[in-house]
Coordinates of C-alpha atoms and ligand atoms in Angstrom, one line a residue:
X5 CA 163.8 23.2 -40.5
X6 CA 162.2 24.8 -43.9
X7 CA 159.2 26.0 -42.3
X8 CA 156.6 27.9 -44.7
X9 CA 153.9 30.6 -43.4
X10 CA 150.9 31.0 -46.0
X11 CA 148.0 33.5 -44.8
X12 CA 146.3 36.3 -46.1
X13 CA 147.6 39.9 -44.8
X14 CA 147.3 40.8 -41.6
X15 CA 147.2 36.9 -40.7
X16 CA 150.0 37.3 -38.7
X17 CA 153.1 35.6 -40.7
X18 CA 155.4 38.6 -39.5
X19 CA 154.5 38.4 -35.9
X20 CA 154.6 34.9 -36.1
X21 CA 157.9 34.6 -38.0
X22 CA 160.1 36.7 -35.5
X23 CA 159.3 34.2 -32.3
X24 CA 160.3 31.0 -34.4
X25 CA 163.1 32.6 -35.6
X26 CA 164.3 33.6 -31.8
X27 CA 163.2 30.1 -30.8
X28 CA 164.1 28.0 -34.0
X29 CA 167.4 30.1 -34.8
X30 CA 166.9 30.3 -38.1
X31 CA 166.0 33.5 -40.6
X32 CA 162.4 34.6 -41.9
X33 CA 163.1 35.1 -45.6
X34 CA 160.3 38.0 -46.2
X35 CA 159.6 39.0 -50.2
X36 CA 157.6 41.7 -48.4
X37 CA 160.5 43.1 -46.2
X38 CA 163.0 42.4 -49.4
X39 CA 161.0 44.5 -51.6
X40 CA 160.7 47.5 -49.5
X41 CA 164.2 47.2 -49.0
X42 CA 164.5 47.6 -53.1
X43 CA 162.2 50.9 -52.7
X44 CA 164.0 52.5 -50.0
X45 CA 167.3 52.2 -52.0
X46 CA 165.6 53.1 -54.9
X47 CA 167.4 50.3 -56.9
X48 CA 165.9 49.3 -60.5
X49 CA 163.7 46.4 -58.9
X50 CA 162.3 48.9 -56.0
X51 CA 161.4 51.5 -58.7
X52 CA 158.9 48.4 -60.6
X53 CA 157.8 47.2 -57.2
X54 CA 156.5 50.4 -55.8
X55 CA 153.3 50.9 -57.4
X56 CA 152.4 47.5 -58.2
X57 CA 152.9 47.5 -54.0
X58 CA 150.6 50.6 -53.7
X59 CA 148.1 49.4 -55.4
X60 CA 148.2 45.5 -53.9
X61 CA 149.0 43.6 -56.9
X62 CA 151.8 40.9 -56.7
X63 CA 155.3 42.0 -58.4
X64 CA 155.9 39.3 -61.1
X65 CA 157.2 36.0 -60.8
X66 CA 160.5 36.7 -62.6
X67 CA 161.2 39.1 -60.5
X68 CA 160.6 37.8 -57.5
X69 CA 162.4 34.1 -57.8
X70 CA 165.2 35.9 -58.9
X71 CA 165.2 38.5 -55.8
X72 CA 164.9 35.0 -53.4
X73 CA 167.2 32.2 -55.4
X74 CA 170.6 33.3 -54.0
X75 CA 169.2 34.2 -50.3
X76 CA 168.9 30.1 -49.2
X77 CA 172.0 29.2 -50.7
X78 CA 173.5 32.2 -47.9
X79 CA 175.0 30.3 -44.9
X80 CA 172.3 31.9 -42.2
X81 CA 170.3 29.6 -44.1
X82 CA 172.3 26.3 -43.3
X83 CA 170.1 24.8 -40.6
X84 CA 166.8 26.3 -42.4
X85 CA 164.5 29.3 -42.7
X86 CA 161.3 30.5 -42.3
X87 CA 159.7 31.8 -45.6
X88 CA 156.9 34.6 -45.5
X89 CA 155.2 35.9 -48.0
X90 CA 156.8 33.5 -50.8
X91 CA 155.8 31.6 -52.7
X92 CA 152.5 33.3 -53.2
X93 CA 151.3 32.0 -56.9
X94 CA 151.3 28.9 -58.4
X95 CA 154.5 29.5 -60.6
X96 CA 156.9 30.7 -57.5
X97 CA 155.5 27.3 -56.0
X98 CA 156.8 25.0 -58.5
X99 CA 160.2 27.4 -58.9
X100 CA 160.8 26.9 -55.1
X101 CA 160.3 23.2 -55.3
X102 CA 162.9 23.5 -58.0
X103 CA 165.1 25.4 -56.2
X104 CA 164.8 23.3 -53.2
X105 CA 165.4 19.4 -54.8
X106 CA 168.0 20.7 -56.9
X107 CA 170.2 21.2 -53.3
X108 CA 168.3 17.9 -52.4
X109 CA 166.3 19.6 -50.1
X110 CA 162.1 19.9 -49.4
X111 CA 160.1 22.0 -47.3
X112 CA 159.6 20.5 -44.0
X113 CA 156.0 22.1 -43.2
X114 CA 154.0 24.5 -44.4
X115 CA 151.6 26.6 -41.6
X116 CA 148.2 28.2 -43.0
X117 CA 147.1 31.2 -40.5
X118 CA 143.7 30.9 -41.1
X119 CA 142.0 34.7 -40.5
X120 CA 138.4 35.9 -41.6
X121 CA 138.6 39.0 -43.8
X122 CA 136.5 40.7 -42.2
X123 CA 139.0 41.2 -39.1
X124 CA 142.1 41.9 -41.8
X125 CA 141.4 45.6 -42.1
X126 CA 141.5 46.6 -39.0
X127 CA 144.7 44.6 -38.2
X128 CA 146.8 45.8 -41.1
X129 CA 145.1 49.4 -40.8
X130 CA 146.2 49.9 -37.3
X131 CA 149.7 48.4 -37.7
X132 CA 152.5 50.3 -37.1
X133 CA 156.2 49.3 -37.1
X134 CA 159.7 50.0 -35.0
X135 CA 161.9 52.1 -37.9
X136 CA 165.3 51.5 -36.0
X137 CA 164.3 47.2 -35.3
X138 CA 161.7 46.4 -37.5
X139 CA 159.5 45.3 -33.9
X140 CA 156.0 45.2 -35.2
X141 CA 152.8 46.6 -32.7
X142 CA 148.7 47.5 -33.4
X143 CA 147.5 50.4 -32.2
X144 CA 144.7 48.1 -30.3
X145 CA 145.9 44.4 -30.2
X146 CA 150.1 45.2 -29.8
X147 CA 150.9 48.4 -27.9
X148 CA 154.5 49.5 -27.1
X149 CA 154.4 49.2 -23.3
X150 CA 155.3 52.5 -23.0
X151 CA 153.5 54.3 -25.2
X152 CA 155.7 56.3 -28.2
X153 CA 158.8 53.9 -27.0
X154 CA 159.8 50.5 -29.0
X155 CA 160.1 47.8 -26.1
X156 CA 162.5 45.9 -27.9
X157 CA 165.2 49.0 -28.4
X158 CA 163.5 52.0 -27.2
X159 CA 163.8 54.2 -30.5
X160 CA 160.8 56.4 -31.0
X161 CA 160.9 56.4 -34.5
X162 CA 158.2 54.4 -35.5
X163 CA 156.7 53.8 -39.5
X164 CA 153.4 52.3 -41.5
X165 CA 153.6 51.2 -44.9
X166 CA 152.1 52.9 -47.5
X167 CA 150.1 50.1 -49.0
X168 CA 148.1 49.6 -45.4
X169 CA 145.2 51.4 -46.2
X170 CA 141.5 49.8 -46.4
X171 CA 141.5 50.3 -50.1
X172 CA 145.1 48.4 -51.1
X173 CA 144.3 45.5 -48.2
X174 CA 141.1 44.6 -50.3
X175 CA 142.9 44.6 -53.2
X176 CA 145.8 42.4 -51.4
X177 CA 143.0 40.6 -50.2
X178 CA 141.3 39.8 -53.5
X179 CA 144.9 38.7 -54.8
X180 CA 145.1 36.6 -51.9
X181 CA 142.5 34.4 -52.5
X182 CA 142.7 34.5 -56.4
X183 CA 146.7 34.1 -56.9
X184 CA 147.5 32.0 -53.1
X185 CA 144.8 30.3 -51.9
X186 CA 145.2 27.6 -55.0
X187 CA 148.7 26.9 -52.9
X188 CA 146.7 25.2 -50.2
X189 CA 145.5 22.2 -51.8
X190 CA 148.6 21.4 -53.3
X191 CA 150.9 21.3 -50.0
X192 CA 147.9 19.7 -48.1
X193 CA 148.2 16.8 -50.9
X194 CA 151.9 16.1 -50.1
X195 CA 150.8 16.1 -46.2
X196 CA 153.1 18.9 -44.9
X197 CA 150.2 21.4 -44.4
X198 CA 148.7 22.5 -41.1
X199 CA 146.3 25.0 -40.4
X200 CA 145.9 27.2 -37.1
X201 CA 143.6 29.6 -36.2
X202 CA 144.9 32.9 -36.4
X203 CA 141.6 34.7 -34.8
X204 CA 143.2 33.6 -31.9
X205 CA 145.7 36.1 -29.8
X206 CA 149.6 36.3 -30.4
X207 CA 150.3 34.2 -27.9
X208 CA 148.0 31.6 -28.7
X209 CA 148.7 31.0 -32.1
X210 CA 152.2 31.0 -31.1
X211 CA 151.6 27.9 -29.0
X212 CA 149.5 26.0 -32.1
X213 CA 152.3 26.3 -34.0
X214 CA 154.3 25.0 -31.7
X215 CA 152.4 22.2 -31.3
X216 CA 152.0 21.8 -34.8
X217 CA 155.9 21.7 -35.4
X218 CA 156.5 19.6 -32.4
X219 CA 154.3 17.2 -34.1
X220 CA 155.5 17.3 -37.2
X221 CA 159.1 14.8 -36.2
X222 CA 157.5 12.1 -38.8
X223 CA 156.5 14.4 -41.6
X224 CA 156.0 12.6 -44.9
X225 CA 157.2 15.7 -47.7
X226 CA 157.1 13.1 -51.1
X227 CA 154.7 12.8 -53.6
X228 CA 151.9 15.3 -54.1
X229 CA 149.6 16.4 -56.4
X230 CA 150.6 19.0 -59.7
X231 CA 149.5 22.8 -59.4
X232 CA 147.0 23.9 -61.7
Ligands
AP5_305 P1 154.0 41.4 -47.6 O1 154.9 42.4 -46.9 O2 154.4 40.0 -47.7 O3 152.6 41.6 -47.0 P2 151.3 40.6 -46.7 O4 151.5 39.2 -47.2 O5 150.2 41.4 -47.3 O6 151.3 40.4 -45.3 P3 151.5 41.5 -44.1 O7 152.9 41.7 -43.9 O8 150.6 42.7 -44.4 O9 150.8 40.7 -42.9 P4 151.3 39.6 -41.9 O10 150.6 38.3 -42.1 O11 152.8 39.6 -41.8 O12 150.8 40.3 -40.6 P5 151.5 40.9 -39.3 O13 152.2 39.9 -38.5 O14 152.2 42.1 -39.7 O15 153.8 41.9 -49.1 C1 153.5 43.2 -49.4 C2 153.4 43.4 -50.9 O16 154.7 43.0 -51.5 C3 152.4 42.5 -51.7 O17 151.1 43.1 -51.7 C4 153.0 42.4 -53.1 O18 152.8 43.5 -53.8 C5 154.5 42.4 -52.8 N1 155.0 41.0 -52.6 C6 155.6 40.4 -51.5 N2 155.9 39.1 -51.7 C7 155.6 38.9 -53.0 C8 155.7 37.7 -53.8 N3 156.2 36.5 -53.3 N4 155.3 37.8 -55.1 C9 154.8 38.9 -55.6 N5 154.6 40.1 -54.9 C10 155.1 40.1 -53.6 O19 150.2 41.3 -38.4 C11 149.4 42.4 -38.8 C12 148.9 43.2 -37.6 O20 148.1 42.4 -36.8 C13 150.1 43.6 -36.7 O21 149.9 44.9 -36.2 C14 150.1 42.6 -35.6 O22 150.5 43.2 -34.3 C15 148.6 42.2 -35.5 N6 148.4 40.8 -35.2 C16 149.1 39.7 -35.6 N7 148.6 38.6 -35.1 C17 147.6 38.9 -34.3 C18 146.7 38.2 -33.6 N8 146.7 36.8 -33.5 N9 145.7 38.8 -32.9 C19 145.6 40.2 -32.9 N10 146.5 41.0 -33.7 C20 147.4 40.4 -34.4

């Protein structure tokens, strides 16, 4: 399964990627988590990506496809993968539907998580994440259950990203609906879109998507309208 998760940030396409890809088996292929990869290492593409990151912009197409092309040719990526946070402009679009017929391949569905802005603040402001496994919590909607201890591997070493303050998640916000949005209408022409409302909890959207992939056996990926 090519799955695709397309939301604004804070939707939930993290959270929502790690249970498919323990129930689907497959890998989330995250720009995001790729990117702040580069930074940490400090590598040529991490040093440009930084502080187009802090201030919420989108690193530029080149950049990007090129970061992404090899990773689904890598054999985790055999029976599929989950993609978040790419493509995310009109151009990465139409170079992943290049990529993708060139191996005679399509994306099997594409899941909006539909959030108001209004709640995206507070969910990316009070995120915080596992530094040792990468388990994601909220201070309010996802505590550890032992407060100061990561369920998942019980480090207490835990991080927040430097571009999840109020003023960069506007920004991201802005970009959001002026670079990403326009991908909606174009995947919902080929009739592989679905949308599910992330407003609801964890557990809850978990279970739309479900349903929505469940239901997705006869989906038609041909045909399709051009970006603009
Ligand atoms: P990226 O890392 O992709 O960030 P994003 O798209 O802004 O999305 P987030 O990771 O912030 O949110 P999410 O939807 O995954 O939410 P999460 O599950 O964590 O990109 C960062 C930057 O990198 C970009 O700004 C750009 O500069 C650059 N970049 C990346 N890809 C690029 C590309 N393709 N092109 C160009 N530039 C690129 O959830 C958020 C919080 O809410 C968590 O604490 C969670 O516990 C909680 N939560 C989740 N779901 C719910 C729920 N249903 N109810 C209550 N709480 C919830």
């Amino acid at each position: 399964m090519r799955l695709l998760l397309l939301g604004p940030p804070g939707a939930g396409k993290g959270t929502q990627a790690h249970r498919l890809m323990a129930r689907y088996s497959i890998p989330q292929l995250a720009t995001g988590d790729m990117l702040r990869k580069e930074v940490a290492d400090r590598s040529e593409l991490g040093r440009t990506a930084a502080e187009i990151m802090e201030r919420g912009d989108l690193v530029s197409d080149d950049l990007i496809i090129a970061m992404i092309a090899g990773r689904i040719d890598q054999e985790d990526c055999r029976n599929g993968f989950i993609l978040d946070g790419f493509p995310r402009s009109p151009a990465q679009a139409e170079a992943l539907d290049t990529m993708l017929s060139s191996r005679a391949s399509a994306l099997d569905r594409v899941i909006e998580i539909g959030v108001d802005d209004d709640i995206l603040v507070s969910r990316i402001t009070g995120r915080f994440t596992c530094r040792a496994c990468g388990a994601g919590y909220h201070d309010v909607f996802r505590k550890p259950a032992r407060s100061g201890v990561c369920d998942v591997c019980g480090s207490t070493d835990f991080v927040r990203r430097a571009d999840d303050n109020e003023d960069t998640v506007r920004s991201r916000l802005a970009v959001y609906h002026c670079r990403t949005e326009p991908l909606l209408p174009y995947y919902a022409s080929r009739g592989i879109l679905v949308t599910v409302d992330g407003m609801a909890g964890i557990d809850a959207v978990t279970e739309q998507i479900l349903a929505a992939l469940a239901a997705s056996s006869t989906i038609d990926s041909d045909g399709g309208r051009p970006l603009e």
